């Protein structure tokens, strides 16, 4: 059996605030196979985005280990983690994260240029045509609609042919119809490219599009989240 492309073992994240120690993630364990699509579902503040950031190596866990594409992520220094991200990961965010002073084409070219691709312009152009923006190559983000900006973000994510796509509420800033179109495009590209998809959402309908759904609650995932909820009910004061 092949090694999981993502593997988390007892990953926890704590931060200090004015009241003491706040636990954001509590001993998360999960594995994701290559080409699998997995949705992490939970309410706002449940730890979904923190979990995605740790899988990407953008945030560091307090305890536990993460293996990504065969590498022990936090045994690497920051530069090596950045290199691993550049080689294997694509990102799609709710807020698009485009550079306002660069055109659509230049935004999509950027990750290719950072990787030293000599034909970055050609590859980026082809990817923008694939997402339906062939007539918008020279447009800046400020003159693009939200749906068009998210198409640019998708093109930028997929142009590097990532092993893993991490999507954090990818339709959260879009109206229903535009969001549905973007979702179809994202899943189509994901199937075409054979990418592993890890999607964070609070939307059960969106999560159902993935092969597997995991629910996170109060920093716990899977059966532990259910047990945590039961424990909370047992210890909660009775209503008068």
mmCIF file of C-alpha atoms in Angstrom:
data_model
loop_
_atom_site.group_PDB
_atom_site.id
_atom_site.type_symbol
_atom_site.label_atom_id
_atom_site.label_comp_id
_atom_site.label_asym_id
_atom_site.label_seq_id
_atom_site.Cartn_x
_atom_site.Cartn_y
_atom_site.Cartn_z
ATOM 1 C CA UNK A 1 0.000 0.000 0.000
ATOM 2 C CA UNK A 2 1.443 3.383 -0.987
ATOM 3 C CA UNK A 3 2.339 6.017 1.587
ATOM 4 C CA UNK A 4 -0.364 8.676 2.229
ATOM 5 C CA UNK A 5 0.343 11.982 0.528
ATOM 6 C CA UNK A 6 -0.712 13.775 3.747
ATOM 7 C CA UNK A 7 -0.341 12.254 7.229
ATOM 8 C CA UNK A 8 -0.908 14.001 10.551
ATOM 9 C CA UNK A 9 -0.099 12.365 13.872
ATOM 10 C CA UNK A 10 -1.315 13.865 17.166
ATOM 11 C CA UNK A 11 -1.145 17.435 15.892
ATOM 12 C CA UNK A 12 -2.076 20.060 18.472
ATOM 13 C CA UNK A 13 -1.977 23.836 18.389
ATOM 14 C CA UNK A 14 -2.150 26.032 21.473
ATOM 15 C CA UNK A 15 -1.812 29.780 21.802
ATOM 16 C CA UNK A 16 -1.717 32.074 24.795
ATOM 17 C CA UNK A 17 -4.347 34.731 25.342
ATOM 18 C CA UNK A 18 -5.463 36.897 28.274
ATOM 19 C CA UNK A 19 -7.303 33.956 29.867
ATOM 20 C CA UNK A 20 -4.434 31.479 29.581
ATOM 21 C CA UNK A 21 -3.869 28.665 27.094
ATOM 22 C CA UNK A 22 -6.303 28.344 24.193
ATOM 23 C CA UNK A 23 -6.355 24.982 22.382
ATOM 24 C CA UNK A 24 -7.163 25.445 18.692
ATOM 25 C CA UNK A 25 -6.353 21.882 17.552
ATOM 26 C CA UNK A 26 -6.353 18.901 19.901
ATOM 27 C CA UNK A 27 -4.308 15.844 18.840
ATOM 28 C CA UNK A 28 -5.530 15.661 15.251
ATOM 29 C CA UNK A 29 -4.707 12.481 13.381
ATOM 30 C CA UNK A 30 -5.603 11.858 9.738
ATOM 31 C CA UNK A 31 -4.253 10.509 6.471
ATOM 32 C CA UNK A 32 -5.116 11.450 2.883
ATOM 33 C CA UNK A 33 -4.309 9.250 -0.106
ATOM 34 C CA UNK A 34 -2.998 10.513 -3.425
ATOM 35 C CA UNK A 35 -5.793 11.734 -5.754
ATOM 36 C CA UNK A 36 -8.348 11.642 -2.920
ATOM 37 C CA UNK A 37 -10.720 14.555 -2.313
ATOM 38 C CA UNK A 38 -11.405 15.347 1.343
ATOM 39 C CA UNK A 39 -13.589 18.040 2.895
ATOM 40 C CA UNK A 40 -12.934 19.385 6.387
ATOM 41 C CA UNK A 41 -16.260 20.702 7.672
ATOM 42 C CA UNK A 42 -16.921 22.776 10.760
ATOM 43 C CA UNK A 43 -18.323 25.992 12.150
ATOM 44 C CA UNK A 44 -16.389 29.243 12.186
ATOM 45 C CA UNK A 45 -13.685 29.072 14.842
ATOM 46 C CA UNK A 46 -13.551 25.263 14.918
ATOM 47 C CA UNK A 47 -9.922 25.144 13.743
ATOM 48 C CA UNK A 48 -10.415 24.346 10.031
ATOM 49 C CA UNK A 49 -8.204 27.080 8.596
ATOM 50 C CA UNK A 50 -5.503 26.536 11.228
ATOM 51 C CA UNK A 51 -5.425 22.864 10.271
ATOM 52 C CA UNK A 52 -4.998 23.753 6.596
ATOM 53 C CA UNK A 53 -2.207 26.220 7.428
ATOM 54 C CA UNK A 54 -0.336 23.562 9.385
ATOM 55 C CA UNK A 55 -0.687 21.021 6.553
ATOM 56 C CA UNK A 56 0.852 23.659 4.265
ATOM 57 C CA UNK A 57 3.653 24.387 6.719
ATOM 58 C CA UNK A 58 2.535 28.020 6.979
ATOM 59 C CA UNK A 59 1.820 27.568 10.687
ATOM 60 C CA UNK A 60 3.749 25.401 13.140
ATOM 61 C CA UNK A 61 1.995 22.928 15.463
ATOM 62 C CA UNK A 62 2.667 22.984 19.177
ATOM 63 C CA UNK A 63 3.002 19.196 19.177
ATOM 64 C CA UNK A 64 2.713 16.381 16.659
ATOM 65 C CA UNK A 65 4.072 15.646 13.195
ATOM 66 C CA UNK A 66 3.007 16.250 9.593
ATOM 67 C CA UNK A 67 4.245 14.318 6.578
ATOM 68 C CA UNK A 68 3.599 15.897 3.193
ATOM 69 C CA UNK A 69 4.556 14.194 -0.067
ATOM 70 C CA UNK A 70 6.958 11.905 1.791
ATOM 71 C CA UNK A 71 8.707 14.644 3.806
ATOM 72 C CA UNK A 72 8.553 15.281 7.550
ATOM 73 C CA UNK A 73 7.387 18.869 7.192
ATOM 74 C CA UNK A 74 8.588 20.282 10.490
ATOM 75 C CA UNK A 75 11.929 18.526 10.389
ATOM 76 C CA UNK A 76 12.672 20.985 7.551
ATOM 77 C CA UNK A 77 13.756 24.589 8.039
ATOM 78 C CA UNK A 78 11.567 27.437 6.788
ATOM 79 C CA UNK A 79 13.334 27.719 3.415
ATOM 80 C CA UNK A 80 13.026 23.998 2.765
ATOM 81 C CA UNK A 81 9.323 24.079 3.678
ATOM 82 C CA UNK A 82 8.827 26.960 1.237
ATOM 83 C CA UNK A 83 10.576 24.970 -1.484
ATOM 84 C CA UNK A 84 8.354 21.962 -0.764
ATOM 85 C CA UNK A 85 5.242 24.164 -1.007
ATOM 86 C CA UNK A 86 6.415 25.617 -4.292
ATOM 87 C CA UNK A 87 6.972 22.160 -5.761
ATOM 88 C CA UNK A 88 3.912 20.291 -4.487
ATOM 89 C CA UNK A 89 1.139 22.634 -3.295
ATOM 90 C CA UNK A 90 -1.480 24.847 -4.894
ATOM 91 C CA UNK A 91 -3.668 27.209 -2.875
ATOM 92 C CA UNK A 92 -7.115 28.708 -3.389
ATOM 93 C CA UNK A 93 -8.359 31.193 -0.793
ATOM 94 C CA UNK A 94 -11.691 32.881 -0.111
ATOM 95 C CA UNK A 95 -10.058 36.302 -0.562
ATOM 96 C CA UNK A 96 -8.299 35.362 -3.862
ATOM 97 C CA UNK A 97 -4.868 36.669 -2.708
ATOM 98 C CA UNK A 98 -3.973 38.190 -6.086
ATOM 99 C CA UNK A 99 -1.293 40.848 -6.459
ATOM 100 C CA UNK A 100 -3.065 44.070 -7.368
ATOM 101 C CA UNK A 101 -0.116 45.546 -9.261
ATOM 102 C CA UNK A 102 0.168 42.566 -11.604
ATOM 103 C CA UNK A 103 -2.085 41.564 -14.486
ATOM 104 C CA UNK A 104 -3.987 38.287 -14.553
ATOM 105 C CA UNK A 105 -1.245 36.815 -16.723
ATOM 106 C CA UNK A 106 1.526 38.070 -14.440
ATOM 107 C CA UNK A 107 -0.243 36.673 -11.354
ATOM 108 C CA UNK A 108 -0.396 33.223 -12.932
ATOM 109 C CA UNK A 109 3.175 33.451 -14.241
ATOM 110 C CA UNK A 110 4.596 34.267 -10.815
ATOM 111 C CA UNK A 111 4.805 30.758 -9.273
ATOM 112 C CA UNK A 112 6.299 29.425 -12.521
ATOM 113 C CA UNK A 113 8.914 32.186 -12.541
ATOM 114 C CA UNK A 114 9.806 31.417 -8.929
ATOM 115 C CA UNK A 115 10.376 27.800 -9.971
ATOM 116 C CA UNK A 116 12.602 28.902 -12.873
ATOM 117 C CA UNK A 117 10.312 27.882 -15.766
ATOM 118 C CA UNK A 118 11.495 29.490 -18.996
ATOM 119 C CA UNK A 119 8.113 29.190 -20.707
ATOM 120 C CA UNK A 120 6.118 30.715 -17.837
ATOM 121 C CA UNK A 121 4.237 33.120 -20.126
ATOM 122 C CA UNK A 122 3.063 30.356 -22.462
ATOM 123 C CA UNK A 123 1.990 28.025 -19.654
ATOM 124 C CA UNK A 124 0.192 30.817 -17.795
ATOM 125 C CA UNK A 125 -1.611 31.962 -20.942
ATOM 126 C CA UNK A 126 -2.789 28.428 -21.698
ATOM 127 C CA UNK A 127 -4.066 27.996 -18.146
ATOM 128 C CA UNK A 128 -5.996 31.278 -18.257
ATOM 129 C CA UNK A 129 -7.609 30.206 -21.531
ATOM 130 C CA UNK A 130 -8.526 26.915 -19.840
ATOM 131 C CA UNK A 131 -10.433 28.754 -17.080
ATOM 132 C CA UNK A 132 -12.191 30.991 -19.609
ATOM 133 C CA UNK A 133 -10.120 34.155 -19.207
ATOM 134 C CA UNK A 134 -8.317 34.216 -22.537
ATOM 135 C CA UNK A 135 -9.615 37.735 -23.167
ATOM 136 C CA UNK A 136 -8.523 39.018 -19.731
ATOM 137 C CA UNK A 137 -4.780 38.332 -19.767
ATOM 138 C CA UNK A 138 -3.759 41.986 -19.464
ATOM 139 C CA UNK A 139 -6.454 42.988 -16.963
ATOM 140 C CA UNK A 140 -5.591 43.919 -13.374
ATOM 141 C CA UNK A 141 -7.541 42.386 -10.460
ATOM 142 C CA UNK A 142 -9.362 45.659 -9.689
ATOM 143 C CA UNK A 143 -11.223 45.517 -13.020
ATOM 144 C CA UNK A 144 -12.111 41.827 -12.726
ATOM 145 C CA UNK A 145 -15.280 40.537 -11.064
ATOM 146 C CA UNK A 146 -15.060 38.312 -8.006
ATOM 147 C CA UNK A 147 -15.690 35.231 -10.122
ATOM 148 C CA UNK A 148 -13.007 36.249 -12.605
ATOM 149 C CA UNK A 149 -10.523 36.871 -9.798
ATOM 150 C CA UNK A 150 -11.201 33.409 -8.395
ATOM 151 C CA UNK A 151 -10.643 31.952 -11.891
ATOM 152 C CA UNK A 152 -7.242 33.655 -11.943
ATOM 153 C CA UNK A 153 -6.552 32.165 -8.514
ATOM 154 C CA UNK A 154 -7.508 28.708 -9.792
ATOM 155 C CA UNK A 155 -5.272 29.129 -12.832
ATOM 156 C CA UNK A 156 -2.386 30.181 -10.586
ATOM 157 C CA UNK A 157 -2.961 27.172 -8.306
ATOM 158 C CA UNK A 158 -3.134 24.581 -11.092
ATOM 159 C CA UNK A 159 -0.484 25.985 -13.440
ATOM 160 C CA UNK A 160 2.315 24.461 -11.347
ATOM 161 C CA UNK A 161 0.620 21.034 -11.605
ATOM 162 C CA UNK A 162 0.530 20.592 -7.822
ATOM 163 C CA UNK A 163 0.368 17.224 -6.097
ATOM 164 C CA UNK A 164 -2.039 18.726 -3.539
ATOM 165 C CA UNK A 165 -4.567 21.543 -3.814
ATOM 166 C CA UNK A 166 -5.575 23.220 -0.549
ATOM 167 C CA UNK A 167 -8.789 25.250 -0.801
ATOM 168 C CA UNK A 168 -10.020 27.417 2.084
ATOM 169 C CA UNK A 169 -13.691 28.433 1.626
ATOM 170 C CA UNK A 170 -13.064 28.936 -2.130
ATOM 171 C CA UNK A 171 -16.573 30.264 -2.851
ATOM 172 C CA UNK A 172 -17.101 32.196 0.384
ATOM 173 C CA UNK A 173 -16.789 35.613 -1.304
ATOM 174 C CA UNK A 174 -18.981 34.760 -4.304
ATOM 175 C CA UNK A 175 -22.702 34.746 -4.994
ATOM 176 C CA UNK A 176 -24.400 31.366 -5.344
ATOM 177 C CA UNK A 177 -24.413 31.141 -9.142
ATOM 178 C CA UNK A 178 -20.808 32.314 -9.527
ATOM 179 C CA UNK A 179 -19.692 30.036 -6.692
ATOM 180 C CA UNK A 180 -21.337 27.035 -8.350
ATOM 181 C CA UNK A 181 -19.516 27.783 -11.604
ATOM 182 C CA UNK A 182 -16.180 28.097 -9.809
ATOM 183 C CA UNK A 183 -16.769 24.810 -7.997
ATOM 184 C CA UNK A 184 -17.453 22.964 -11.233
ATOM 185 C CA UNK A 185 -14.268 24.378 -12.685
ATOM 186 C CA UNK A 186 -12.231 23.453 -9.606
ATOM 187 C CA UNK A 187 -13.449 19.856 -9.551
ATOM 188 C CA UNK A 188 -13.007 19.540 -13.340
ATOM 189 C CA UNK A 189 -9.406 20.742 -13.113
ATOM 190 C CA UNK A 190 -8.789 18.514 -10.129
ATOM 191 C CA UNK A 191 -9.925 15.412 -12.047
ATOM 192 C CA UNK A 192 -7.975 16.410 -15.161
ATOM 193 C CA UNK A 193 -4.740 16.915 -13.255
ATOM 194 C CA UNK A 194 -5.049 13.982 -10.816
ATOM 195 C CA UNK A 195 -4.509 16.306 -7.874
ATOM 196 C CA UNK A 196 -5.255 15.509 -4.243
ATOM 197 C CA UNK A 197 -7.860 17.975 -2.982
ATOM 198 C CA UNK A 198 -8.239 19.112 0.616
ATOM 199 C CA UNK A 199 -11.137 21.515 0.985
ATOM 200 C CA UNK A 200 -12.113 23.519 4.074
ATOM 201 C CA UNK A 201 -15.730 24.660 4.232
ATOM 202 C CA UNK A 202 -18.677 25.243 6.546
ATOM 203 C CA UNK A 203 -21.043 24.204 3.708
ATOM 204 C CA UNK A 204 -22.240 20.585 3.938
ATOM 205 C CA UNK A 205 -23.526 20.639 0.341
ATOM 206 C CA UNK A 206 -20.093 21.655 -0.940
ATOM 207 C CA UNK A 207 -18.406 19.068 1.284
ATOM 208 C CA UNK A 208 -20.612 16.336 -0.171
ATOM 209 C CA UNK A 209 -18.898 16.861 -3.537
ATOM 210 C CA UNK A 210 -15.735 15.356 -2.041
ATOM 211 C CA UNK A 211 -15.116 11.626 -1.656
ATOM 212 C CA UNK A 212 -14.731 11.924 2.117
ATOM 213 C CA UNK A 213 -15.974 14.399 4.705
ATOM 214 C CA UNK A 214 -14.382 14.970 8.121
ATOM 215 C CA UNK A 215 -16.036 17.170 10.728
ATOM 216 C CA UNK A 216 -13.986 19.266 13.127
ATOM 217 C CA UNK A 217 -15.445 20.563 16.368
ATOM 218 C CA UNK A 218 -13.582 22.457 19.076
ATOM 219 C CA UNK A 219 -10.265 21.411 17.579
ATOM 220 C CA UNK A 220 -11.069 17.705 17.362
ATOM 221 C CA UNK A 221 -11.835 15.677 14.281
ATOM 222 C CA UNK A 222 -13.786 12.517 13.542
ATOM 223 C CA UNK A 223 -14.979 10.303 16.422
ATOM 224 C CA UNK A 224 -13.094 12.418 18.962
ATOM 225 C CA UNK A 225 -15.224 15.423 17.994
ATOM 226 C CA UNK A 226 -18.367 13.423 18.794
ATOM 227 C CA UNK A 227 -16.949 12.240 22.126
ATOM 228 C CA UNK A 228 -15.939 15.795 22.987
ATOM 229 C CA UNK A 229 -19.482 17.006 22.285
ATOM 230 C CA UNK A 230 -20.926 14.216 24.491
ATOM 231 C CA UNK A 231 -18.518 15.074 27.325
ATOM 232 C CA UNK A 232 -19.526 18.721 27.037
ATOM 233 C CA UNK A 233 -23.206 17.796 27.356
ATOM 234 C CA UNK A 234 -22.512 15.634 30.392
ATOM 235 C CA UNK A 235 -20.708 18.438 32.199
ATOM 236 C CA UNK A 236 -22.894 21.329 31.078
ATOM 237 C CA UNK A 237 -25.187 22.755 33.779
ATOM 238 C CA UNK A 238 -28.833 21.782 33.500
ATOM 239 C CA UNK A 239 -31.279 24.467 32.451
ATOM 240 C CA UNK A 240 -33.522 25.651 35.303
#
